[in-house]
Amino acid sequence: MTTAHLGAASFAVCLALPGSVGSAETRTIETMNIRVTFGTTVLHATLDDTAAARDFATLLPLELQLSDYHGVEKVANLPRALALGDTPRRSPAMPGDIMHYAPWGNLAIFYGTAVATPGLVRLGRFTDLIDPLVAASDARIRIEAE
């Protein structure tokens, strides 16, 4: 299986190190590839180089319960709102896009399309086909850095 990279993004992610209460280390990551696992299925994705995507990366690993929303996207609540910084706050969505809907604070994985909507923030995109995820009625997923 090949994994396509969306650009040569390089960005820093602040990670709390074990035993370092209140401190964080910044390290540069060549690309931010993630994997989404549910059951025995593993799908790969790449996060964008934006403030919102970098903040999302600090939540990983993350376990979420997805549910279908309007036959267009799979959604789940995030443990907290994401810091958006200078990330564009009005994005269209295409099948395979990983989005954050800021007004509700949730994660949305689109398998349909959506017009540019205020508060719809793109975090990244799947590099694998997401058909298995779409077919799952309610999926418990694990998202982690690769």
PDB file of C-alpha atoms in Angstrom:
ATOM      1  CA  MET A   1       0.000   0.000   0.000  1.00  0.00           C
ATOM      2  CA  THR A   2       1.349   3.453  -0.841  1.00  0.00           C
ATOM      3  CA  THR A   3       0.732   6.597   1.110  1.00  0.00           C
ATOM      4  CA  ALA A   4       0.557   9.881  -0.756  1.00  0.00           C
ATOM      5  CA  HIS A   5       1.846  12.960   1.045  1.00  0.00           C
ATOM      6  CA  LEU A   6       0.008  16.243   0.659  1.00  0.00           C
ATOM      7  CA  GLY A   7       2.896  18.646   0.257  1.00  0.00           C
ATOM      8  CA  ALA A   8       6.094  18.693   2.209  1.00  0.00           C
ATOM      9  CA  ALA A   9       4.618  20.213   5.323  1.00  0.00           C
ATOM     10  CA  SER A  10       6.901  20.637   8.259  1.00  0.00           C
ATOM     11  CA  PHE A  11       5.514  21.938  11.505  1.00  0.00           C
ATOM     12  CA  ALA A  12       6.147  21.979  15.218  1.00  0.00           C
ATOM     13  CA  VAL A  13       3.906  20.223  17.690  1.00  0.00           C
ATOM     14  CA  CYS A  14       4.027  20.855  21.430  1.00  0.00           C
ATOM     15  CA  LEU A  15       3.913  17.576  23.291  1.00  0.00           C
ATOM     16  CA  ALA A  16       3.799  17.120  27.045  1.00  0.00           C
ATOM     17  CA  LEU A  17       6.533  14.747  28.070  1.00  0.00           C
ATOM     18  CA  PRO A  18       5.879  12.123  30.748  1.00  0.00           C
ATOM     19  CA  GLY A  19       6.917  13.444  34.137  1.00  0.00           C
ATOM     20  CA  SER A  20       7.097  17.055  32.964  1.00  0.00           C
ATOM     21  CA  VAL A  21       4.035  18.610  34.542  1.00  0.00           C
ATOM     22  CA  GLY A  22       3.366  22.055  33.143  1.00  0.00           C
ATOM     23  CA  SER A  23       6.140  21.937  30.570  1.00  0.00           C
ATOM     24  CA  ALA A  24       6.223  20.979  26.948  1.00  0.00           C
ATOM     25  CA  GLU A  25       8.811  20.237  24.325  1.00  0.00           C
ATOM     26  CA  THR A  26       8.586  21.549  20.793  1.00  0.00           C
ATOM     27  CA  ARG A  27       9.845  19.322  18.043  1.00  0.00           C
ATOM     28  CA  THR A  28       9.695  19.677  14.298  1.00  0.00           C
ATOM     29  CA  ILE A  29       7.888  16.976  12.396  1.00  0.00           C
ATOM     30  CA  GLU A  30       8.717  16.433   8.709  1.00  0.00           C
ATOM     31  CA  THR A  31       5.108  15.496   7.931  1.00  0.00           C
ATOM     32  CA  MET A  32       2.195  14.791  10.190  1.00  0.00           C
ATOM     33  CA  ASN A  33       0.830  11.465   9.117  1.00  0.00           C
ATOM     34  CA  ILE A  34      -1.888   9.894  11.220  1.00  0.00           C
ATOM     35  CA  ARG A  35      -3.720   6.612  11.195  1.00  0.00           C
ATOM     36  CA  VAL A  36      -7.336   5.943  12.027  1.00  0.00           C
ATOM     37  CA  THR A  37      -8.071   2.459  13.305  1.00  0.00           C
ATOM     38  CA  PHE A  38     -11.452   0.824  13.853  1.00  0.00           C
ATOM     39  CA  GLY A  39     -11.880  -2.910  14.266  1.00  0.00           C
ATOM     40  CA  THR A  40      -9.158  -4.468  12.113  1.00  0.00           C
ATOM     41  CA  THR A  41      -9.213  -1.636   9.554  1.00  0.00           C
ATOM     42  CA  VAL A  42      -6.439   0.960   9.398  1.00  0.00           C
ATOM     43  CA  LEU A  43      -6.769   4.102   7.275  1.00  0.00           C
ATOM     44  CA  HIS A  44      -4.047   6.698   6.732  1.00  0.00           C
ATOM     45  CA  ALA A  45      -4.349  10.481   6.582  1.00  0.00           C
ATOM     46  CA  THR A  46      -2.182  13.582   6.566  1.00  0.00           C
ATOM     47  CA  LEU A  47      -2.801  16.676   8.671  1.00  0.00           C
ATOM     48  CA  ASP A  48      -2.491  20.144   7.152  1.00  0.00           C
ATOM     49  CA  ASP A  49       0.144  22.596   8.346  1.00  0.00           C
ATOM     50  CA  THR A  50      -2.253  24.914  10.189  1.00  0.00           C
ATOM     51  CA  ALA A  51      -2.647  26.062  13.772  1.00  0.00           C
ATOM     52  CA  ALA A  52      -5.850  24.033  14.146  1.00  0.00           C
ATOM     53  CA  ALA A  53      -4.232  20.839  12.810  1.00  0.00           C
ATOM     54  CA  ARG A  54      -1.196  21.307  15.059  1.00  0.00           C
ATOM     55  CA  ASP A  55      -3.498  21.745  18.063  1.00  0.00           C
ATOM     56  CA  PHE A  56      -5.474  18.656  17.024  1.00  0.00           C
ATOM     57  CA  ALA A  57      -2.179  16.710  16.922  1.00  0.00           C
ATOM     58  CA  THR A  58      -1.589  17.526  20.595  1.00  0.00           C
ATOM     59  CA  LEU A  59      -4.747  15.526  21.452  1.00  0.00           C
ATOM     60  CA  LEU A  60      -3.372  12.325  19.915  1.00  0.00           C
ATOM     61  CA  PRO A  61      -3.761   9.473  20.591  1.00  0.00           C
ATOM     62  CA  LEU A  62      -7.502   9.957  20.691  1.00  0.00           C
ATOM     63  CA  GLU A  63     -10.425   7.531  20.873  1.00  0.00           C
ATOM     64  CA  LEU A  64     -13.765   8.732  19.560  1.00  0.00           C
ATOM     65  CA  GLN A  65     -17.220   7.348  18.856  1.00  0.00           C
ATOM     66  CA  LEU A  66     -18.332   8.364  15.355  1.00  0.00           C
ATOM     67  CA  SER A  67     -21.938   8.691  14.306  1.00  0.00           C
ATOM     68  CA  ASP A  68     -23.433   9.567  10.959  1.00  0.00           C
ATOM     69  CA  TYR A  69     -24.623  13.125  10.398  1.00  0.00           C
ATOM     70  CA  HIS A  70     -27.050  13.917   7.563  1.00  0.00           C
ATOM     71  CA  GLY A  71     -25.641  11.250   5.233  1.00  0.00           C
ATOM     72  CA  VAL A  72     -22.633  13.440   4.480  1.00  0.00           C
ATOM     73  CA  GLU A  73     -20.183  13.094   7.361  1.00  0.00           C
ATOM     74  CA  LYS A  74     -19.178  11.052  10.394  1.00  0.00           C
ATOM     75  CA  VAL A  75     -18.912  13.193  13.527  1.00  0.00           C
ATOM     76  CA  ALA A  76     -17.613  12.918  17.079  1.00  0.00           C
ATOM     77  CA  ASN A  77     -17.172  15.302  19.980  1.00  0.00           C
ATOM     78  CA  LEU A  78     -13.605  16.338  20.745  1.00  0.00           C
ATOM     79  CA  PRO A  79     -12.446  16.582  24.364  1.00  0.00           C
ATOM     80  CA  ARG A  80     -11.949  20.347  23.934  1.00  0.00           C
ATOM     81  CA  ALA A  81     -12.232  23.112  21.357  1.00  0.00           C
ATOM     82  CA  LEU A  82      -9.244  23.543  19.080  1.00  0.00           C
ATOM     83  CA  ALA A  83      -7.116  26.692  18.980  1.00  0.00           C
ATOM     84  CA  LEU A  84      -7.604  27.979  15.450  1.00  0.00           C
ATOM     85  CA  GLY A  85      -4.912  30.664  15.291  1.00  0.00           C
ATOM     86  CA  ASP A  86      -4.669  31.926  11.706  1.00  0.00           C
ATOM     87  CA  THR A  87      -6.336  28.823  10.219  1.00  0.00           C
ATOM     88  CA  PRO A  88      -8.980  29.711   7.597  1.00  0.00           C
ATOM     89  CA  ARG A  89     -12.343  29.554   9.373  1.00  0.00           C
ATOM     90  CA  ARG A  90     -14.585  28.917   6.402  1.00  0.00           C
ATOM     91  CA  SER A  91     -13.729  25.912   4.261  1.00  0.00           C
ATOM     92  CA  PRO A  92     -15.603  23.711   1.809  1.00  0.00           C
ATOM     93  CA  ALA A  93     -15.465  19.956   2.448  1.00  0.00           C
ATOM     94  CA  MET A  94     -14.815  17.146  -0.016  1.00  0.00           C
ATOM     95  CA  PRO A  95     -15.021  13.377   0.492  1.00  0.00           C
ATOM     96  CA  GLY A  96     -12.042  12.289   2.581  1.00  0.00           C
ATOM     97  CA  ASP A  97     -11.554  15.648   4.326  1.00  0.00           C
ATOM     98  CA  ILE A  98     -11.010  15.732   8.086  1.00  0.00           C
ATOM     99  CA  MET A  99     -12.673  18.847   9.455  1.00  0.00           C
ATOM    100  CA  HIS A 100     -13.384  20.622  12.720  1.00  0.00           C
ATOM    101  CA  TYR A 101     -16.696  22.410  13.154  1.00  0.00           C
ATOM    102  CA  ALA A 102     -15.633  25.109  15.598  1.00  0.00           C
ATOM    103  CA  PRO A 103     -19.112  26.255  16.766  1.00  0.00           C
ATOM    104  CA  TRP A 104     -19.869  22.753  18.068  1.00  0.00           C
ATOM    105  CA  GLY A 105     -16.278  21.719  18.862  1.00  0.00           C
ATOM    106  CA  ASN A 106     -16.529  18.446  16.974  1.00  0.00           C
ATOM    107  CA  LEU A 107     -14.530  16.427  14.477  1.00  0.00           C
ATOM    108  CA  ALA A 108     -16.131  15.676  11.108  1.00  0.00           C
ATOM    109  CA  ILE A 109     -14.941  13.151   8.536  1.00  0.00           C
ATOM    110  CA  PHE A 110     -16.668  13.978   5.263  1.00  0.00           C
ATOM    111  CA  TYR A 111     -17.741  11.371   2.740  1.00  0.00           C
ATOM    112  CA  GLY A 112     -19.986  13.848   0.935  1.00  0.00           C
ATOM    113  CA  THR A 113     -19.440  17.480   0.064  1.00  0.00           C
ATOM    114  CA  ALA A 114     -20.291  20.691   1.894  1.00  0.00           C
ATOM    115  CA  VAL A 115     -20.092  24.308   0.831  1.00  0.00           C
ATOM    116  CA  ALA A 116     -17.711  26.667   2.598  1.00  0.00           C
ATOM    117  CA  THR A 117     -19.422  27.233   5.923  1.00  0.00           C
ATOM    118  CA  PRO A 118     -18.411  29.678   8.676  1.00  0.00           C
ATOM    119  CA  GLY A 119     -16.680  27.682  11.414  1.00  0.00           C
ATOM    120  CA  LEU A 120     -15.868  24.668   9.209  1.00  0.00           C
ATOM    121  CA  VAL A 121     -12.090  24.273   9.500  1.00  0.00           C
ATOM    122  CA  ARG A 122     -10.050  21.763   7.511  1.00  0.00           C
ATOM    123  CA  LEU A 123      -7.566  19.722   9.556  1.00  0.00           C
ATOM    124  CA  GLY A 124      -6.361  17.275   6.916  1.00  0.00           C
ATOM    125  CA  ARG A 125      -7.282  14.596   4.436  1.00  0.00           C
ATOM    126  CA  PHE A 126      -7.320  10.813   4.175  1.00  0.00           C
ATOM    127  CA  THR A 127      -4.779   9.316   1.800  1.00  0.00           C
ATOM    128  CA  ASP A 128      -6.684   6.008   1.767  1.00  0.00           C
ATOM    129  CA  LEU A 129     -10.220   5.472   0.498  1.00  0.00           C
ATOM    130  CA  ILE A 130     -12.637   5.849   3.403  1.00  0.00           C
ATOM    131  CA  ASP A 131     -15.308   3.441   2.114  1.00  0.00           C
ATOM    132  CA  PRO A 132     -14.866   1.026   5.066  1.00  0.00           C
ATOM    133  CA  LEU A 133     -15.403   3.884   7.523  1.00  0.00           C
ATOM    134  CA  VAL A 134     -18.473   5.111   5.649  1.00  0.00           C
ATOM    135  CA  ALA A 135     -19.939   1.591   5.676  1.00  0.00           C
ATOM    136  CA  ALA A 136     -19.548   1.293   9.467  1.00  0.00           C
ATOM    137  CA  SER A 137     -22.823   2.289  11.127  1.00  0.00           C
ATOM    138  CA  ASP A 138     -21.321   3.641  14.352  1.00  0.00           C
ATOM    139  CA  ALA A 139     -17.586   3.265  14.596  1.00  0.00           C
ATOM    140  CA  ARG A 140     -15.335   3.537  17.637  1.00  0.00           C
ATOM    141  CA  ILE A 141     -12.070   4.889  16.194  1.00  0.00           C
ATOM    142  CA  ARG A 142      -8.561   5.477  17.444  1.00  0.00           C
ATOM    143  CA  ILE A 143      -6.562   8.304  15.871  1.00  0.00           C
ATOM    144  CA  GLU A 144      -2.812   8.378  16.429  1.00  0.00           C
ATOM    145  CA  ALA A 145       0.347   9.803  14.923  1.00  0.00           C
ATOM    146  CA  GLU A 146       2.380   7.531  12.682  1.00  0.00           C
TER     147      GLU A 146
END
